[in-house]
JSON list of C-alpha atoms in Angstrom, two decimals:
[
{"chain": "A", "resi": 1, "resn": "ARG", "atom": "CA", "xyz": [-5.12, 34.19, -19.83]},
{"chain": "A", "resi": 2, "resn": "LEU", "atom": "CA", "xyz": [-3.08, 32.19, -22.33]},
{"chain": "A", "resi": 3, "resn": "TYR", "atom": "CA", "xyz": [-0.06, 34.43, -21.71]},
{"chain": "A", "resi": 4, "resn": "LYS", "atom": "CA", "xyz": [-0.33, 33.88, -17.96]},
{"chain": "A", "resi": 5, "resn": "LYS", "atom": "CA", "xyz": [-0.28, 30.10, -18.46]},
{"chain": "A", "resi": 6, "resn": "MET", "atom": "CA", "xyz": [2.73, 30.36, -20.78]},
{"chain": "A", "resi": 7, "resn": "ILE", "atom": "CA", "xyz": [4.59, 32.57, -18.31]},
{"chain": "A", "resi": 8, "resn": "ASP", "atom": "CA", "xyz": [3.85, 30.14, -15.45]},
{"chain": "A", "resi": 9, "resn": "GLU", "atom": "CA", "xyz": [5.20, 27.24, -17.52]},
{"chain": "A", "resi": 10, "resn": "MET", "atom": "CA", "xyz": [8.34, 29.19, -18.38]},
{"chain": "A", "resi": 11, "resn": "VAL", "atom": "CA", "xyz": [8.92, 30.11, -14.72]},
{"chain": "A", "resi": 12, "resn": "ASN", "atom": "CA", "xyz": [8.47, 26.49, -13.64]},
{"chain": "A", "resi": 13, "resn": "GLN", "atom": "CA", "xyz": [10.86, 25.32, -16.37]},
{"chain": "A", "resi": 14, "resn": "GLU", "atom": "CA", "xyz": [13.47, 27.87, -15.24]},
{"chain": "A", "resi": 15, "resn": "ARG", "atom": "CA", "xyz": [13.13, 26.66, -11.65]},
{"chain": "A", "resi": 16, "resn": "VAL", "atom": "CA", "xyz": [13.68, 23.04, -12.70]},
{"chain": "A", "resi": 17, "resn": "ASP", "atom": "CA", "xyz": [16.66, 24.00, -14.87]},
{"chain": "A", "resi": 18, "resn": "TYR", "atom": "CA", "xyz": [18.17, 26.05, -12.04]},
{"chain": "A", "resi": 19, "resn": "MET", "atom": "CA", "xyz": [17.87, 23.19, -9.54]},
{"chain": "A", "resi": 20, "resn": "GLU", "atom": "CA", "xyz": [19.25, 20.70, -12.11]},
{"chain": "A", "resi": 21, "resn": "LEU", "atom": "CA", "xyz": [16.73, 18.03, -11.17]},
{"chain": "A", "resi": 22, "resn": "PRO", "atom": "CA", "xyz": [16.76, 14.76, -13.12]},
{"chain": "A", "resi": 23, "resn": "HIS", "atom": "CA", "xyz": [13.89, 14.40, -15.55]},
{"chain": "A", "resi": 24, "resn": "SER", "atom": "CA", "xyz": [11.50, 11.59, -14.62]},
{"chain": "A", "resi": 25, "resn": "GLU", "atom": "CA", "xyz": [8.56, 10.43, -16.67]},
{"chain": "A", "resi": 26, "resn": "VAL", "atom": "CA", "xyz": [5.35, 9.15, -15.09]},
{"chain": "A", "resi": 27, "resn": "PRO", "atom": "CA", "xyz": [4.43, 5.77, -16.62]},
{"chain": "A", "resi": 28, "resn": "THR", "atom": "CA", "xyz": [1.03, 5.32, -18.24]},
{"chain": "A", "resi": 29, "resn": "LEU", "atom": "CA", "xyz": [-1.40, 2.54, -17.38]},
{"chain": "A", "resi": 30, "resn": "GLU", "atom": "CA", "xyz": [-0.65, 0.73, -20.65]},
{"chain": "A", "resi": 31, "resn": "GLU", "atom": "CA", "xyz": [3.09, 0.74, -19.87]},
{"chain": "A", "resi": 32, "resn": "MET", "atom": "CA", "xyz": [2.39, -0.64, -16.38]},
{"chain": "A", "resi": 33, "resn": "GLU", "atom": "CA", "xyz": [0.24, -3.46, -17.73]},
{"chain": "A", "resi": 34, "resn": "ALA", "atom": "CA", "xyz": [2.81, -4.27, -20.42]},
{"chain": "A", "resi": 35, "resn": "ALA", "atom": "CA", "xyz": [5.57, -4.37, -17.80]},
{"chain": "A", "resi": 36, "resn": "GLN", "atom": "CA", "xyz": [3.53, -6.65, -15.56]},
{"chain": "A", "resi": 37, "resn": "THR", "atom": "CA", "xyz": [2.90, -9.15, -18.36]},
{"chain": "A", "resi": 38, "resn": "GLY", "atom": "CA", "xyz": [6.57, -9.04, -19.33]},
{"chain": "A", "resi": 39, "resn": "GLY", "atom": "CA", "xyz": [6.42, -6.51, -22.17]},
{"chain": "A", "resi": 40, "resn": "SER", "atom": "CA", "xyz": [9.01, -3.95, -21.08]},
{"chain": "A", "resi": 41, "resn": "ALA", "atom": "CA", "xyz": [11.13, -4.10, -17.95]},
{"chain": "A", "resi": 42, "resn": "SER", "atom": "CA", "xyz": [11.81, -0.36, -17.72]},
{"chain": "A", "resi": 43, "resn": "ILE", "atom": "CA", "xyz": [9.18, 0.32, -15.02]},
{"chain": "A", "resi": 44, "resn": "PRO", "atom": "CA", "xyz": [10.28, -0.63, -11.50]},
{"chain": "A", "resi": 45, "resn": "GLU", "atom": "CA", "xyz": [8.23, -3.26, -9.68]},
{"chain": "A", "resi": 46, "resn": "ASN", "atom": "CA", "xyz": [7.24, -0.90, -6.87]},
{"chain": "A", "resi": 47, "resn": "GLN", "atom": "CA", "xyz": [5.49, 1.48, -9.30]},
{"chain": "A", "resi": 48, "resn": "LEU", "atom": "CA", "xyz": [3.22, -1.35, -10.46]},
{"chain": "A", "resi": 49, "resn": "ALA", "atom": "CA", "xyz": [1.78, -1.46, -6.94]},
{"chain": "A", "resi": 50, "resn": "HIS", "atom": "CA", "xyz": [-0.21, 1.73, -7.38]},
{"chain": "A", "resi": 51, "resn": "GLY", "atom": "CA", "xyz": [-2.80, 0.37, -9.77]},
{"chain": "A", "resi": 52, "resn": "ALA", "atom": "CA", "xyz": [-6.32, -0.29, -8.48]},
{"chain": "A", "resi": 53, "resn": "TRP", "atom": "CA", "xyz": [-5.40, -0.17, -4.79]},
{"chain": "A", "resi": 54, "resn": "GLY", "atom": "CA", "xyz": [-7.96, -1.38, -2.25]},
{"chain": "A", "resi": 55, "resn": "GLU", "atom": "CA", "xyz": [-7.81, -1.19, 1.54]},
{"chain": "A", "resi": 56, "resn": "MET", "atom": "CA", "xyz": [-9.66, -2.89, 4.36]},
{"chain": "A", "resi": 57, "resn": "LEU", "atom": "CA", "xyz": [-9.75, -1.89, 8.02]},
{"chain": "A", "resi": 58, "resn": "ILE", "atom": "CA", "xyz": [-9.11, -4.98, 10.14]},
{"chain": "A", "resi": 59, "resn": "ARG", "atom": "CA", "xyz": [-9.21, -3.63, 13.66]},
{"chain": "A", "resi": 60, "resn": "THR", "atom": "CA", "xyz": [-9.15, -0.49, 15.79]},
{"chain": "A", "resi": 61, "resn": "ASP", "atom": "CA", "xyz": [-8.22, -0.54, 19.47]},
{"chain": "A", "resi": 62, "resn": "ARG", "atom": "CA", "xyz": [-8.30, 2.02, 22.23]},
{"chain": "A", "resi": 63, "resn": "VAL", "atom": "CA", "xyz": [-5.13, 1.91, 24.28]},
{"chain": "A", "resi": 64, "resn": "CYS", "atom": "CA", "xyz": [-4.44, 3.72, 27.56]},
{"chain": "A", "resi": 65, "resn": "LYS", "atom": "CA", "xyz": [-1.16, 4.75, 29.08]},
{"chain": "A", "resi": 66, "resn": "MET", "atom": "CA", "xyz": [-0.88, 5.75, 32.73]},
{"chain": "A", "resi": 67, "resn": "TRP", "atom": "CA", "xyz": [1.09, 8.88, 33.42]},
{"chain": "A", "resi": 68, "resn": "ARG", "atom": "CA", "xyz": [1.65, 10.95, 36.49]},
{"chain": "A", "resi": 69, "resn": "GLY", "atom": "CA", "xyz": [-1.20, 13.27, 35.53]},
{"chain": "A", "resi": 70, "resn": "GLY", "atom": "CA", "xyz": [-3.67, 10.48, 34.71]},
{"chain": "A", "resi": 71, "resn": "ARG", "atom": "CA", "xyz": [-4.59, 8.26, 31.78]},
{"chain": "A", "resi": 72, "resn": "ILE", "atom": "CA", "xyz": [-3.71, 9.14, 28.22]},
{"chain": "A", "resi": 73, "resn": "GLU", "atom": "CA", "xyz": [-5.96, 7.44, 25.67]},
{"chain": "A", "resi": 74, "resn": "SER", "atom": "CA", "xyz": [-4.90, 6.84, 22.11]},
{"chain": "A", "resi": 75, "resn": "TYR", "atom": "CA", "xyz": [-6.10, 4.64, 19.24]},
{"chain": "A", "resi": 76, "resn": "ARG", "atom": "CA", "xyz": [-4.40, 1.98, 17.16]},
{"chain": "A", "resi": 77, "resn": "ALA", "atom": "CA", "xyz": [-5.60, 0.76, 13.74]},
{"chain": "A", "resi": 78, "resn": "LEU", "atom": "CA", "xyz": [-4.59, -2.17, 11.52]},
{"chain": "A", "resi": 79, "resn": "VAL", "atom": "CA", "xyz": [-5.20, -1.78, 7.76]},
{"chain": "A", "resi": 80, "resn": "ILE", "atom": "CA", "xyz": [-4.53, -4.26, 4.95]},
{"chain": "A", "resi": 81, "resn": "GLY", "atom": "CA", "xyz": [-4.15, -3.05, 1.36]},
{"chain": "A", "resi": 82, "resn": "GLY", "atom": "CA", "xyz": [-3.61, -4.66, -2.03]},
{"chain": "A", "resi": 83, "resn": "ASN", "atom": "CA", "xyz": [-3.97, -4.17, -5.76]},
{"chain": "A", "resi": 84, "resn": "LEU", "atom": "CA", "xyz": [-5.49, -7.56, -6.70]},
{"chain": "A", "resi": 85, "resn": "ARG", "atom": "CA", "xyz": [-2.40, -8.35, -8.80]},
{"chain": "A", "resi": 86, "resn": "GLY", "atom": "CA", "xyz": [-0.15, -10.09, -6.28]},
{"chain": "A", "resi": 87, "resn": "CYS", "atom": "CA", "xyz": [1.13, -7.23, -4.17]},
{"chain": "A", "resi": 88, "resn": "GLY", "atom": "CA", "xyz": [-0.14, -5.96, -0.86]},
{"chain": "A", "resi": 89, "resn": "GLY", "atom": "CA", "xyz": [0.85, -4.58, 2.48]},
{"chain": "A", "resi": 90, "resn": "PHE", "atom": "CA", "xyz": [-0.24, -3.96, 6.01]},
{"chain": "A", "resi": 91, "resn": "GLY", "atom": "CA", "xyz": [0.13, -0.97, 8.27]},
{"chain": "A", "resi": 92, "resn": "VAL", "atom": "CA", "xyz": [-0.38, -0.10, 11.91]},
{"chain": "A", "resi": 93, "resn": "GLY", "atom": "CA", "xyz": [-1.20, 3.48, 12.80]},
{"chain": "A", "resi": 94, "resn": "LYS", "atom": "CA", "xyz": [-1.41, 5.17, 16.18]},
{"chain": "A", "resi": 95, "resn": "SER", "atom": "CA", "xyz": [-2.98, 8.51, 17.01]},
{"chain": "A", "resi": 96, "resn": "PHE", "atom": "CA", "xyz": [-5.15, 10.33, 19.52]},
{"chain": "A", "resi": 97, "resn": "GLU", "atom": "CA", "xyz": [-8.17, 10.12, 17.18]},
{"chain": "A", "resi": 98, "resn": "PRO", "atom": "CA", "xyz": [-9.42, 6.91, 15.50]},
{"chain": "A", "resi": 99, "resn": "GLU", "atom": "CA", "xyz": [-9.82, 8.52, 12.06]},
{"chain": "A", "resi": 100, "resn": "ASP", "atom": "CA", "xyz": [-6.23, 9.77, 12.15]},
{"chain": "A", "resi": 101, "resn": "ALA", "atom": "CA", "xyz": [-5.01, 6.31, 13.21]},
{"chain": "A", "resi": 102, "resn": "VAL", "atom": "CA", "xyz": [-6.77, 4.72, 10.21]},
{"chain": "A", "resi": 103, "resn": "GLU", "atom": "CA", "xyz": [-5.29, 7.31, 7.86]},
{"chain": "A", "resi": 104, "resn": "ILE", "atom": "CA", "xyz": [-1.78, 6.74, 9.22]},
{"chain": "A", "resi": 105, "resn": "ALA", "atom": "CA", "xyz": [-2.25, 2.96, 8.96]},
{"chain": "A", "resi": 106, "resn": "SER", "atom": "CA", "xyz": [-3.37, 3.32, 5.33]},
{"chain": "A", "resi": 107, "resn": "ARG", "atom": "CA", "xyz": [-0.26, 5.33, 4.56]},
{"chain": "A", "resi": 108, "resn": "MET", "atom": "CA", "xyz": [1.94, 2.73, 6.25]},
{"chain": "A", "resi": 109, "resn": "ALA", "atom": "CA", "xyz": [0.22, -0.08, 4.30]},
{"chain": "A", "resi": 110, "resn": "ARG", "atom": "CA", "xyz": [1.14, 1.63, 1.03]},
{"chain": "A", "resi": 111, "resn": "ARG", "atom": "CA", "xyz": [4.76, 1.92, 2.20]},
{"chain": "A", "resi": 112, "resn": "ASN", "atom": "CA", "xyz": [5.10, -1.64, 3.49]},
{"chain": "A", "resi": 113, "resn": "ILE", "atom": "CA", "xyz": [4.50, -3.49, 0.22]},
{"chain": "A", "resi": 114, "resn": "PHE", "atom": "CA", "xyz": [5.39, -7.11, -0.43]},
{"chain": "A", "resi": 115, "resn": "PHE", "atom": "CA", "xyz": [4.89, -9.26, -3.51]},
{"chain": "A", "resi": 116, "resn": "VAL", "atom": "CA", "xyz": [3.39, -12.76, -3.83]},
{"chain": "A", "resi": 117, "resn": "ASP", "atom": "CA", "xyz": [4.24, -15.05, -6.75]},
{"chain": "A", "resi": 118, "resn": "ARG", "atom": "CA", "xyz": [1.04, -16.25, -8.43]},
{"chain": "A", "resi": 119, "resn": "TYR", "atom": "CA", "xyz": [0.41, -19.07, -10.87]},
{"chain": "A", "resi": 120, "resn": "ARG", "atom": "CA", "xyz": [-1.44, -17.90, -13.99]},
{"chain": "A", "resi": 121, "resn": "ASN", "atom": "CA", "xyz": [-2.23, -14.67, -12.16]},
{"chain": "A", "resi": 122, "resn": "HIS", "atom": "CA", "xyz": [-4.86, -16.21, -9.87]},
{"chain": "A", "resi": 123, "resn": "SER", "atom": "CA", "xyz": [-3.40, -18.81, -7.46]},
{"chain": "A", "resi": 124, "resn": "LEU", "atom": "CA", "xyz": [-0.29, -19.46, -5.38]},
{"chain": "A", "resi": 125, "resn": "THR", "atom": "CA", "xyz": [2.73, -21.11, -6.96]},
{"chain": "A", "resi": 126, "resn": "ARG", "atom": "CA", "xyz": [3.66, -23.04, -3.81]},
{"chain": "A", "resi": 127, "resn": "ASP", "atom": "CA", "xyz": [2.56, -23.54, -0.20]},
{"chain": "A", "resi": 128, "resn": "LEU", "atom": "CA", "xyz": [3.39, -20.68, 2.17]},
{"chain": "A", "resi": 129, "resn": "VAL", "atom": "CA", "xyz": [3.90, -20.81, 5.95]},
{"chain": "A", "resi": 130, "resn": "GLY", "atom": "CA", "xyz": [3.87, -17.78, 8.24]},
{"chain": "A", "resi": 131, "resn": "ARG", "atom": "CA", "xyz": [4.74, -17.80, 11.92]},
{"chain": "A", "resi": 132, "resn": "GLN", "atom": "CA", "xyz": [4.32, -15.22, 14.66]},
{"chain": "A", "resi": 133, "resn": "ASN", "atom": "CA", "xyz": [5.09, -16.35, 18.25]},
{"chain": "A", "resi": 134, "resn": "SER", "atom": "CA", "xyz": [3.08, -19.56, 18.75]},
{"chain": "A", "resi": 135, "resn": "CYS", "atom": "CA", "xyz": [0.69, -19.01, 15.81]},
{"chain": "A", "resi": 136, "resn": "LYS", "atom": "CA", "xyz": [1.30, -20.66, 12.42]},
{"chain": "A", "resi": 137, "resn": "VAL", "atom": "CA", "xyz": [-0.62, -19.89, 9.25]},
{"chain": "A", "resi": 138, "resn": "TYR", "atom": "CA", "xyz": [-0.50, -22.31, 6.32]},
{"chain": "A", "resi": 139, "resn": "LEU", "atom": "CA", "xyz": [-1.53, -21.13, 2.85]},
{"chain": "A", "resi": 140, "resn": "ARG", "atom": "CA", "xyz": [-1.84, -24.08, 0.50]},
{"chain": "A", "resi": 141, "resn": "SER", "atom": "CA", "xyz": [-2.22, -23.88, -3.24]},
{"chain": "A", "resi": 142, "resn": "THR", "atom": "CA", "xyz": [-5.46, -25.64, -4.23]},
{"chain": "A", "resi": 143, "resn": "ASP", "atom": "CA", "xyz": [-7.51, -25.98, -7.36]},
{"chain": "A", "resi": 144, "resn": "ASN", "atom": "CA", "xyz": [-10.95, -25.62, -5.74]},
{"chain": "A", "resi": 145, "resn": "GLY", "atom": "CA", "xyz": [-11.00, -21.98, -4.69]},
{"chain": "A", "resi": 146, "resn": "LEU", "atom": "CA", "xyz": [-10.37, -20.01, -1.54]},
{"chain": "A", "resi": 147, "resn": "ARG", "atom": "CA", "xyz": [-11.39, -21.68, 1.72]},
{"chain": "A", "resi": 148, "resn": "GLY", "atom": "CA", "xyz": [-10.62, -21.02, 5.36]},
{"chain": "A", "resi": 149, "resn": "ASN", "atom": "CA", "xyz": [-11.13, -18.37, 7.99]},
{"chain": "A", "resi": 150, "resn": "PRO", "atom": "CA", "xyz": [-13.44, -15.61, 6.68]},
{"chain": "A", "resi": 151, "resn": "LEU", "atom": "CA", "xyz": [-11.05, -12.84, 7.76]},
{"chain": "A", "resi": 152, "resn": "ALA", "atom": "CA", "xyz": [-8.10, -14.59, 6.08]},
{"chain": "A", "resi": 153, "resn": "CYS", "atom": "CA", "xyz": [-10.18, -15.04, 2.91]},
{"chain": "A", "resi": 154, "resn": "GLU", "atom": "CA", "xyz": [-11.05, -11.32, 2.81]},
{"chain": "A", "resi": 155, "resn": "ILE", "atom": "CA", "xyz": [-7.38, -10.42, 3.26]},
{"chain": "A", "resi": 156, "resn": "LEU", "atom": "CA", "xyz": [-6.29, -12.80, 0.51]},
{"chain": "A", "resi": 157, "resn": "LYS", "atom": "CA", "xyz": [-8.90, -11.39, -1.89]},
{"chain": "A", "resi": 158, "resn": "LEU", "atom": "CA", "xyz": [-6.99, -8.07, -1.78]},
{"chain": "A", "resi": 159, "resn": "MET", "atom": "CA", "xyz": [-3.83, -9.81, -2.94]}
]
């Protein structure tokens, strides 16, 4: 059994050498934490996003499209994700089944990552304003905790 494992490792090594792939090391958790606190800057910022990742399903909708043969029903899901360290993302997924739509939205949330500057790792550094059509959202830095719409508070807790 030991020989089989050694042979498999040798075959895999020969395959990598034949393809001439660049060698990449996977960072450890200690290296990620050191890089986040400013210890070493060798780990890219996007790899720090995959720490303790949490996701929350915001909404699922059933959408219908009229075709010549009748109605085609599909589902749309909105998922918010974050790692509680100042980075997060959102994703919209569409599929013919609601479970598949949520899975696709989760994958898109992990791809669509953005970073928020935080003061002392727990609050905003400055006021933020977001605008979509006629809706404006103001996020103000305060010293007395998180207040506001319950859905917005749950989303911000993931950041």
